[in-house]
Short mmCIF file of C-alpha atoms and ligand atoms in Angstrom, two decimals:
data_model
loop_
_atom_site.label_atom_id
_atom_site.label_comp_id
_atom_site.label_asym_id
_atom_site.label_seq_id
_atom_site.Cartn_x
_atom_site.Cartn_y
_atom_site.Cartn_z
CA MET A 1 1.87 362.86 166.85
CA SER A 2 4.71 362.31 169.31
CA VAL A 3 5.62 358.82 170.45
CA PHE A 4 4.92 359.99 173.96
CA CYS A 5 1.16 359.64 173.37
CA PHE A 6 1.79 356.04 174.33
CA SER A 7 0.41 354.49 177.51
CA LEU A 8 -0.08 351.00 178.99
CA LYS A 9 -3.78 350.17 178.97
CA ASP A 10 -5.92 347.15 179.88
CA ILE A 11 -8.02 346.14 176.89
CA ASP A 12 -10.59 343.45 176.67
CA LEU A 13 -9.41 340.15 175.21
CA ALA A 14 -11.53 338.93 172.32
CA GLU A 15 -13.18 335.49 172.46
CA VAL A 16 -11.13 332.73 170.85
CA GLY A 17 -14.17 331.36 169.13
CA ASP A 18 -13.67 328.77 166.40
CA PHE A 19 -10.89 330.47 164.43
CA GLY A 20 -8.99 332.64 167.00
CA ILE A 21 -5.67 331.96 168.66
CA HIS A 22 -4.94 333.24 172.17
CA VAL A 23 -1.26 334.25 172.24
CA LYS A 24 0.82 335.33 175.23
CA MET A 25 3.43 337.78 173.85
CA LEU A 26 6.97 337.09 175.12
CA ALA A 27 9.22 339.72 173.46
CA ALA A 28 9.04 342.44 170.83
CA PRO A 29 11.62 344.84 169.43
CA ILE A 30 11.27 348.57 168.79
CA ASN A 31 12.22 349.15 165.16
CA PRO A 32 12.49 352.44 163.27
CA SER A 33 9.34 351.56 161.32
CA ASP A 34 7.36 351.22 164.55
CA ILE A 35 8.43 354.79 165.42
CA ASN A 36 7.59 356.00 161.93
CA MET A 37 4.13 354.37 162.29
CA ILE A 38 3.53 356.25 165.56
CA GLN A 39 4.78 359.50 163.98
CA GLY A 40 2.32 358.98 161.15
CA THR A 41 5.05 358.82 158.45
CA TYR A 42 4.76 355.12 157.58
CA PRO A 43 2.66 353.71 154.73
CA ILE A 44 0.71 351.52 157.21
CA LEU A 45 -1.32 353.63 159.59
CA PRO A 46 -3.74 351.78 161.88
CA ASP A 47 -7.04 353.29 163.07
CA LEU A 48 -6.61 354.85 166.51
CA PRO A 49 -6.38 353.85 169.30
CA ALA A 50 -3.95 351.14 168.25
CA VAL A 51 -1.42 348.80 169.77
CA GLY A 52 2.17 349.50 168.64
CA GLY A 53 4.78 347.06 167.44
CA ASN A 54 5.03 345.09 164.22
CA GLU A 55 7.43 342.31 165.19
CA GLY A 56 7.84 339.94 168.10
CA VAL A 57 7.40 336.42 169.37
CA GLY A 58 4.61 334.91 171.41
CA GLN A 59 3.39 331.55 172.65
CA VAL A 60 0.03 329.98 171.88
CA VAL A 61 -2.15 329.61 174.96
CA LYS A 62 -5.33 328.31 173.38
CA THR A 63 -6.64 327.69 169.84
CA GLY A 64 -10.20 327.81 168.47
CA ARG A 65 -11.80 324.47 167.47
CA SER A 66 -11.23 324.99 163.76
CA VAL A 67 -7.55 326.06 163.94
CA THR A 68 -5.43 323.42 162.22
CA SER A 69 -1.90 324.94 161.80
CA LEU A 70 -1.09 325.77 165.45
CA LYS A 71 -1.47 324.18 168.88
CA THR A 72 -1.08 325.19 172.51
CA GLY A 73 2.63 325.84 173.35
CA ASP A 74 3.71 326.73 169.79
CA LEU A 75 5.90 329.76 169.37
CA VAL A 76 4.57 332.24 166.81
CA ILE A 77 5.71 335.37 164.98
CA PRO A 78 3.67 337.85 162.86
CA ALA A 79 3.08 336.89 159.25
CA ASP A 80 2.70 340.56 158.25
CA ALA A 81 3.18 344.07 159.62
CA GLY A 82 0.54 345.85 161.69
CA LEU A 83 -0.26 343.11 164.29
CA GLY A 84 0.40 345.24 167.34
CA THR A 85 3.00 343.21 169.25
CA TRP A 86 3.69 345.50 172.22
CA ARG A 87 1.15 343.83 174.46
CA THR A 88 1.06 340.97 176.92
CA GLU A 89 -1.61 338.93 175.23
CA ALA A 90 -4.11 338.97 172.39
CA VAL A 91 -6.39 336.83 170.28
CA PHE A 92 -5.15 336.74 166.69
CA ALA A 93 -6.51 335.16 163.49
CA GLU A 94 -4.70 332.04 162.30
CA GLU A 95 -3.48 333.55 159.03
CA THR A 96 -1.72 336.45 160.79
CA LEU A 97 0.76 334.12 162.53
CA LEU A 98 3.70 331.97 161.47
CA LYS A 99 4.91 329.04 163.51
CA MET A 100 8.53 329.27 164.82
CA PRO A 101 10.59 326.20 165.66
CA PRO A 102 10.93 325.78 169.48
CA ASP A 103 14.72 325.68 169.51
CA ILE A 104 15.31 329.25 168.25
CA PRO A 105 16.49 331.61 171.04
CA LEU A 106 13.80 334.04 172.17
CA VAL A 107 15.45 337.31 170.99
CA CYS A 108 16.38 335.74 167.62
CA ALA A 109 12.75 334.70 167.16
CA ALA A 110 11.47 338.16 168.23
CA THR A 111 13.74 339.90 165.67
CA LEU A 112 13.54 337.45 162.77
CA SER A 113 10.56 338.56 160.67
CA VAL A 114 11.75 342.04 159.66
CA ASN A 115 15.49 342.62 159.45
CA PRO A 116 16.97 339.17 158.72
CA CYS A 117 14.19 338.53 156.15
CA THR A 118 14.98 341.91 154.55
CA ALA A 119 18.70 341.12 154.44
CA TYR A 120 17.99 337.65 153.05
CA ARG A 121 15.78 338.91 150.23
CA MET A 122 18.09 341.78 149.26
CA LEU A 123 21.01 339.40 149.00
CA SER A 124 18.95 336.91 146.92
CA ASP A 125 16.58 338.83 144.66
CA PHE A 126 18.51 341.66 142.94
CA GLU A 127 21.86 340.28 141.73
CA ILE A 128 23.14 336.75 141.27
CA LEU A 129 25.94 336.80 143.84
CA LYS A 130 28.71 334.17 143.77
CA PRO A 131 31.18 333.43 146.58
CA GLY A 132 33.93 336.04 146.34
CA ASP A 133 31.61 338.75 144.99
CA SER A 134 31.31 341.84 147.17
CA VAL A 135 28.45 343.92 148.56
CA ILE A 136 28.73 347.41 150.02
CA GLN A 137 26.24 348.75 152.57
CA ASN A 138 25.71 351.72 154.82
CA ALA A 139 24.13 351.66 158.32
CA ALA A 140 26.17 348.47 158.67
CA ASN A 141 25.61 348.42 162.46
CA SER A 142 21.80 348.48 162.07
CA GLY A 143 19.74 345.36 162.58
CA VAL A 144 19.48 344.93 158.84
CA GLY A 145 23.19 345.63 158.41
CA GLN A 146 24.21 343.01 160.99
CA ALA A 147 21.98 340.41 159.31
CA VAL A 148 23.49 341.34 155.89
CA ILE A 149 27.00 340.81 157.22
CA GLN A 150 26.19 337.41 158.64
CA ILE A 151 24.06 336.03 155.75
CA ALA A 152 26.64 337.26 153.23
CA ALA A 153 29.51 335.70 155.20
CA ALA A 154 27.64 332.38 155.32
CA LYS A 155 27.41 332.51 151.51
CA GLY A 156 31.11 333.46 151.06
CA ILE A 157 30.21 336.98 149.84
CA LYS A 158 32.51 339.77 150.95
CA THR A 159 31.01 342.85 152.65
CA ILE A 160 32.22 346.41 152.79
CA ASN A 161 30.43 347.96 155.74
CA VAL A 162 30.08 351.67 156.21
CA VAL A 163 29.25 353.16 159.59
CA ARG A 164 29.06 356.71 160.98
CA ASP A 165 32.14 357.83 162.90
CA ARG A 166 31.80 357.89 166.76
CA PRO A 167 34.13 357.99 169.76
CA ASN A 168 34.16 354.17 170.14
CA VAL A 169 34.29 353.39 166.44
CA LEU A 170 37.17 350.79 166.83
CA GLU A 171 35.04 348.84 169.22
CA LEU A 172 32.15 348.89 166.76
CA MET A 173 34.42 347.87 163.85
CA HIS A 174 35.74 344.97 165.94
CA ARG A 175 32.19 343.84 166.79
CA LEU A 176 31.05 343.87 163.13
CA LYS A 177 34.25 342.00 162.09
CA SER A 178 33.46 339.40 164.72
CA LEU A 179 30.13 338.88 162.90
CA GLY A 180 31.95 338.25 159.64
CA ALA A 181 32.37 341.74 158.13
CA ASP A 182 35.33 341.81 155.73
CA HIS A 183 35.87 345.56 155.87
CA VAL A 184 34.34 348.19 158.08
CA ILE A 185 34.96 351.83 157.27
CA THR A 186 33.53 355.13 158.31
CA GLU A 187 31.60 357.42 155.97
CA ASP A 188 34.54 359.85 156.01
CA MET A 189 37.02 357.08 155.10
CA LEU A 190 34.76 356.11 152.20
CA ARG A 191 35.09 359.56 150.72
CA LYS A 192 38.89 359.51 150.80
CA LEU A 193 41.01 358.42 147.82
CA GLU A 194 42.78 355.71 149.89
CA THR A 195 39.58 353.72 149.87
CA LYS A 196 40.40 352.90 146.22
CA ASP A 197 43.14 350.59 147.53
CA LEU A 198 40.45 348.52 149.13
CA PHE A 199 39.17 347.55 145.70
CA LYS A 200 42.58 346.28 144.75
CA LYS A 201 42.04 343.48 147.28
CA ILE A 202 38.42 342.67 146.58
CA PRO A 203 36.21 343.08 143.55
CA LYS A 204 34.13 346.25 143.25
CA PRO A 205 30.68 345.61 144.71
CA VAL A 206 27.98 344.40 142.40
CA LEU A 207 25.30 345.25 144.96
CA ALA A 208 24.95 348.30 147.27
CA LEU A 209 22.42 348.25 150.10
CA ASN A 210 21.23 351.71 151.18
CA GLY A 211 19.41 352.26 154.43
CA VAL A 212 20.47 355.89 154.88
CA GLY A 213 19.94 358.03 151.69
CA GLY A 214 21.57 361.45 151.21
CA LYS A 215 25.34 361.72 150.66
CA SER A 216 25.89 358.29 152.09
CA ALA A 217 23.90 356.71 149.26
CA THR A 218 25.79 358.84 146.65
CA GLU A 219 29.08 357.50 148.07
CA LEU A 220 27.92 353.86 147.80
CA LEU A 221 27.10 354.52 144.10
CA ARG A 222 30.67 355.84 143.48
CA HIS A 223 32.07 352.44 144.36
CA LEU A 224 29.47 350.24 142.65
CA GLN A 225 30.62 348.09 139.76
CA HIS A 226 29.47 348.87 136.16
CA LYS A 227 25.83 347.75 135.74
CA GLY A 228 25.63 347.09 139.54
CA THR A 229 22.44 347.55 141.57
CA MET A 230 21.71 349.82 144.50
CA VAL A 231 18.78 348.71 146.62
CA THR A 232 17.33 351.41 148.89
CA TYR A 233 15.44 349.91 151.80
CA GLY A 234 15.62 352.71 154.39
CA GLY A 235 16.13 356.48 154.73
CA MET A 236 17.58 356.99 158.20
CA SER A 237 19.17 360.38 157.23
CA LYS A 238 15.74 361.59 156.00
CA GLN A 239 17.59 362.92 152.95
CA PRO A 240 16.70 362.08 149.36
CA VAL A 241 18.93 359.83 147.26
CA THR A 242 20.97 361.95 144.84
CA VAL A 243 22.25 360.09 141.80
CA PRO A 244 25.13 361.55 139.70
CA VAL A 245 24.14 361.58 136.06
CA SER A 246 27.47 359.80 135.24
CA ALA A 247 26.45 356.85 137.41
CA LEU A 248 23.38 356.36 135.20
CA ILE A 249 25.00 357.07 131.81
CA PHE A 250 28.49 355.73 132.09
CA LYS A 251 28.03 353.07 134.74
CA ASP A 252 24.51 352.11 133.84
CA VAL A 253 23.66 351.35 137.49
CA LYS A 254 20.25 350.07 138.45
CA LEU A 255 18.37 351.73 141.29
CA CYS A 256 15.68 349.71 143.08
CA GLY A 257 13.70 349.89 146.30
CA PHE A 258 12.66 347.08 148.56
CA TRP A 259 9.91 346.80 151.22
CA MET A 260 9.61 343.50 153.10
CA THR A 261 5.97 344.13 153.89
CA GLN A 262 5.14 344.36 150.16
CA TRP A 263 7.16 341.30 149.45
CA LYS A 264 5.24 339.31 152.05
CA ARG A 265 1.92 340.59 150.69
CA ASP A 266 3.02 339.77 147.09
CA HIS A 267 3.90 336.27 148.25
CA SER A 268 1.00 335.60 150.61
CA TRP A 269 -0.26 333.02 148.07
CA ASN A 270 3.13 331.29 148.11
CA LYS A 271 3.41 330.07 151.69
CA GLU A 272 6.20 327.65 150.71
CA LYS A 273 8.48 330.51 149.65
CA VAL A 274 7.92 332.28 152.93
CA LYS A 275 8.47 329.05 154.85
CA ASP A 276 11.66 328.27 152.93
CA MET A 277 13.08 331.71 153.86
CA ILE A 278 12.24 331.21 157.54
CA THR A 279 13.72 327.68 157.48
CA ASP A 280 16.94 328.93 155.84
CA LEU A 281 17.31 331.69 158.43
CA CYS A 282 16.53 329.29 161.36
CA ASN A 283 19.20 326.93 159.97
CA LEU A 284 21.76 329.77 159.94
CA ILE A 285 20.80 330.52 163.60
CA ARG A 286 21.29 326.87 164.55
CA MET A 287 24.66 326.77 162.86
CA GLY A 288 25.72 329.87 164.81
CA GLN A 289 25.97 331.87 161.56
CA LEU A 290 23.19 334.28 162.35
CA THR A 291 22.68 335.88 165.79
CA SER A 292 20.17 338.40 167.03
CA PRO A 293 21.25 342.03 166.71
CA ALA A 294 23.10 343.64 169.64
CA CYS A 295 20.22 344.54 171.95
CA GLN A 296 19.10 345.82 175.26
CA GLU A 297 16.26 343.89 176.94
CA VAL A 298 13.75 346.12 178.78
CA PRO A 299 10.62 345.18 180.77
CA LEU A 300 7.45 346.38 179.07
CA ALA A 301 6.71 348.67 181.99
CA ASP A 302 9.82 350.69 181.05
CA TYR A 303 8.53 351.25 177.46
CA GLN A 304 8.96 355.06 177.71
CA ALA A 305 12.70 354.73 178.35
CA ALA A 306 12.98 352.13 175.64
CA LEU A 307 11.20 354.30 173.07
CA GLU A 308 13.52 357.20 173.89
CA ALA A 309 16.60 354.99 173.69
CA SER A 310 15.51 353.61 170.35
CA MET A 311 15.58 357.08 168.81
CA LYS A 312 19.05 358.04 170.05
CA PRO A 313 21.93 358.04 167.48
CA TYR A 314 25.07 355.95 167.86
CA VAL A 315 23.50 353.47 170.29
CA SER A 316 24.03 350.35 168.14
CA ALA A 317 21.64 348.29 170.33
CA LYS A 318 18.05 347.42 169.57
CA GLN A 319 15.52 347.85 172.36
CA ILE A 320 13.63 344.59 173.08
CA LEU A 321 10.51 344.81 175.23
CA LEU A 322 10.08 341.76 177.43
CA MET A 323 6.42 341.11 178.37
N1 NAP B 401 12.40 348.24 153.45
C1 NAP B 401 12.24 347.32 154.37
O1 NAP B 401 11.57 346.28 154.18
C2 NAP B 401 12.89 347.46 155.68
C3 NAP B 401 13.02 346.39 156.57
C4 NAP B 401 13.77 346.56 157.77
C5 NAP B 401 14.24 347.84 158.08
N2 NAP B 401 14.03 348.86 157.21
C6 NAP B 401 14.59 350.16 157.42
O2 NAP B 401 15.98 350.03 157.57
C7 NAP B 401 16.50 351.04 158.42
C8 NAP B 401 17.29 350.35 159.53
O3 NAP B 401 16.38 349.57 160.34
P1 NAP B 401 16.98 348.71 161.55
O4 NAP B 401 15.85 348.09 162.30
O5 NAP B 401 17.99 347.79 160.99
O6 NAP B 401 17.62 349.86 162.39
P2 NAP B 401 18.35 349.94 163.81
O7 NAP B 401 18.86 348.58 164.16
O8 NAP B 401 17.44 350.59 164.76
O9 NAP B 401 19.58 350.84 163.44
C9 NAP B 401 19.40 352.17 162.99
C10 NAP B 401 20.56 352.49 162.07
O10 NAP B 401 20.34 353.74 161.45
C11 NAP B 401 21.49 354.53 161.60
N3 NAP B 401 21.11 355.93 161.67
C12 NAP B 401 20.29 356.54 162.56
N4 NAP B 401 20.11 357.84 162.29
C13 NAP B 401 20.90 358.08 161.18
C14 NAP B 401 21.20 359.28 160.40
N5 NAP B 401 20.65 360.39 160.73
N6 NAP B 401 22.04 359.14 159.37
C15 NAP B 401 22.61 357.93 159.07
N7 NAP B 401 22.40 356.79 159.76
C16 NAP B 401 21.54 356.90 160.80
C17 NAP B 401 22.14 354.04 162.89
O11 NAP B 401 23.49 354.40 162.91
P3 NAP B 401 24.24 355.08 164.14
O12 NAP B 401 24.67 353.95 165.04
O13 NAP B 401 25.36 355.76 163.46
O14 NAP B 401 23.24 356.01 164.78
C18 NAP B 401 21.92 352.53 162.73
O15 NAP B 401 22.84 352.01 161.87
C19 NAP B 401 15.27 351.82 158.93
O16 NAP B 401 15.07 352.95 158.07
C20 NAP B 401 14.16 350.81 158.70
O17 NAP B 401 12.89 351.45 158.56
C21 NAP B 401 13.40 348.71 156.04
#
């Protein structure tokens, strides 16, 4: 199915009843997984017709009599994927929403539940990273990549950030460095021998974060420390990860995958752990150490243009639908 099967439609609003929460949506990004869901290539496929969008922020308009955790005026984000956030309003169940503090900027709140949470978990759950350790990542200009740079910088962890070459690559390098990136290099530079000099200045990375796959992932592995871990969280090149046998035998690298949705489902019983992650991320936002990704704000009515823009390469800006 093409993404152009989309259209704006009036749909009936459910009754709030005892347990429902009427939410006015304010802003929602277009992420690659939203596109994959529409294309039918994502592990979560809603029954059709469906409302698109897995992430966003809304404001509570009214709550059912038995709702205890939220009140009118609260800002809310989805607790899980599949909520359908590209809409102006809806009635949601209480357990599908998480409360956001009111002082978090709108676009930060709209883009918090997927990419920064993914970056946070990948930097916390796979290797014990100390200040001074280094992490290498590809797609460093992606929403996940920008969050990795900032969260790592806040922890004193060095980042080596790989991006695809483009005409304005120096501008992009400068932008990522202003977020706290220690090194930004292109995929071509990573393949060259001179890159070895880089690792005379900083330790070889103990963790590699792969959002691309294909040759890009193989290159990350080449620079990984002995017994280091590569976490694959995305496959933007649509190419499989090829692992040299030597990396497994002589370097004993560990290869893992990560899916934020699964993590949230696995931890749905542990609301405190989810709350702690959101609190830590909100604190970084308040301290100016975590900002929203570079983005372009687009009125919902212009969703077609926004969907098209979200699929273009070398854009380095996330499309945010404003309701
Ligand atoms: N596993 C999880 O839980 C999880 C959570 C969040 C995101 N993700 C995945 O992570 C990836 C990034 O998501 P995002 O929201 O951060 O993305 P985004 O902000 O939309 O950025 C897309 C990134 O992909 C790169 N890219 C696009 N096409 C590419 C290609 N053919 N080869 C190499 N790089 C390419 C872009 O680089 P250019 O600027 O060079 O085009 C850009 O860095 C997606 O695959 C997404 O599904 C996974």
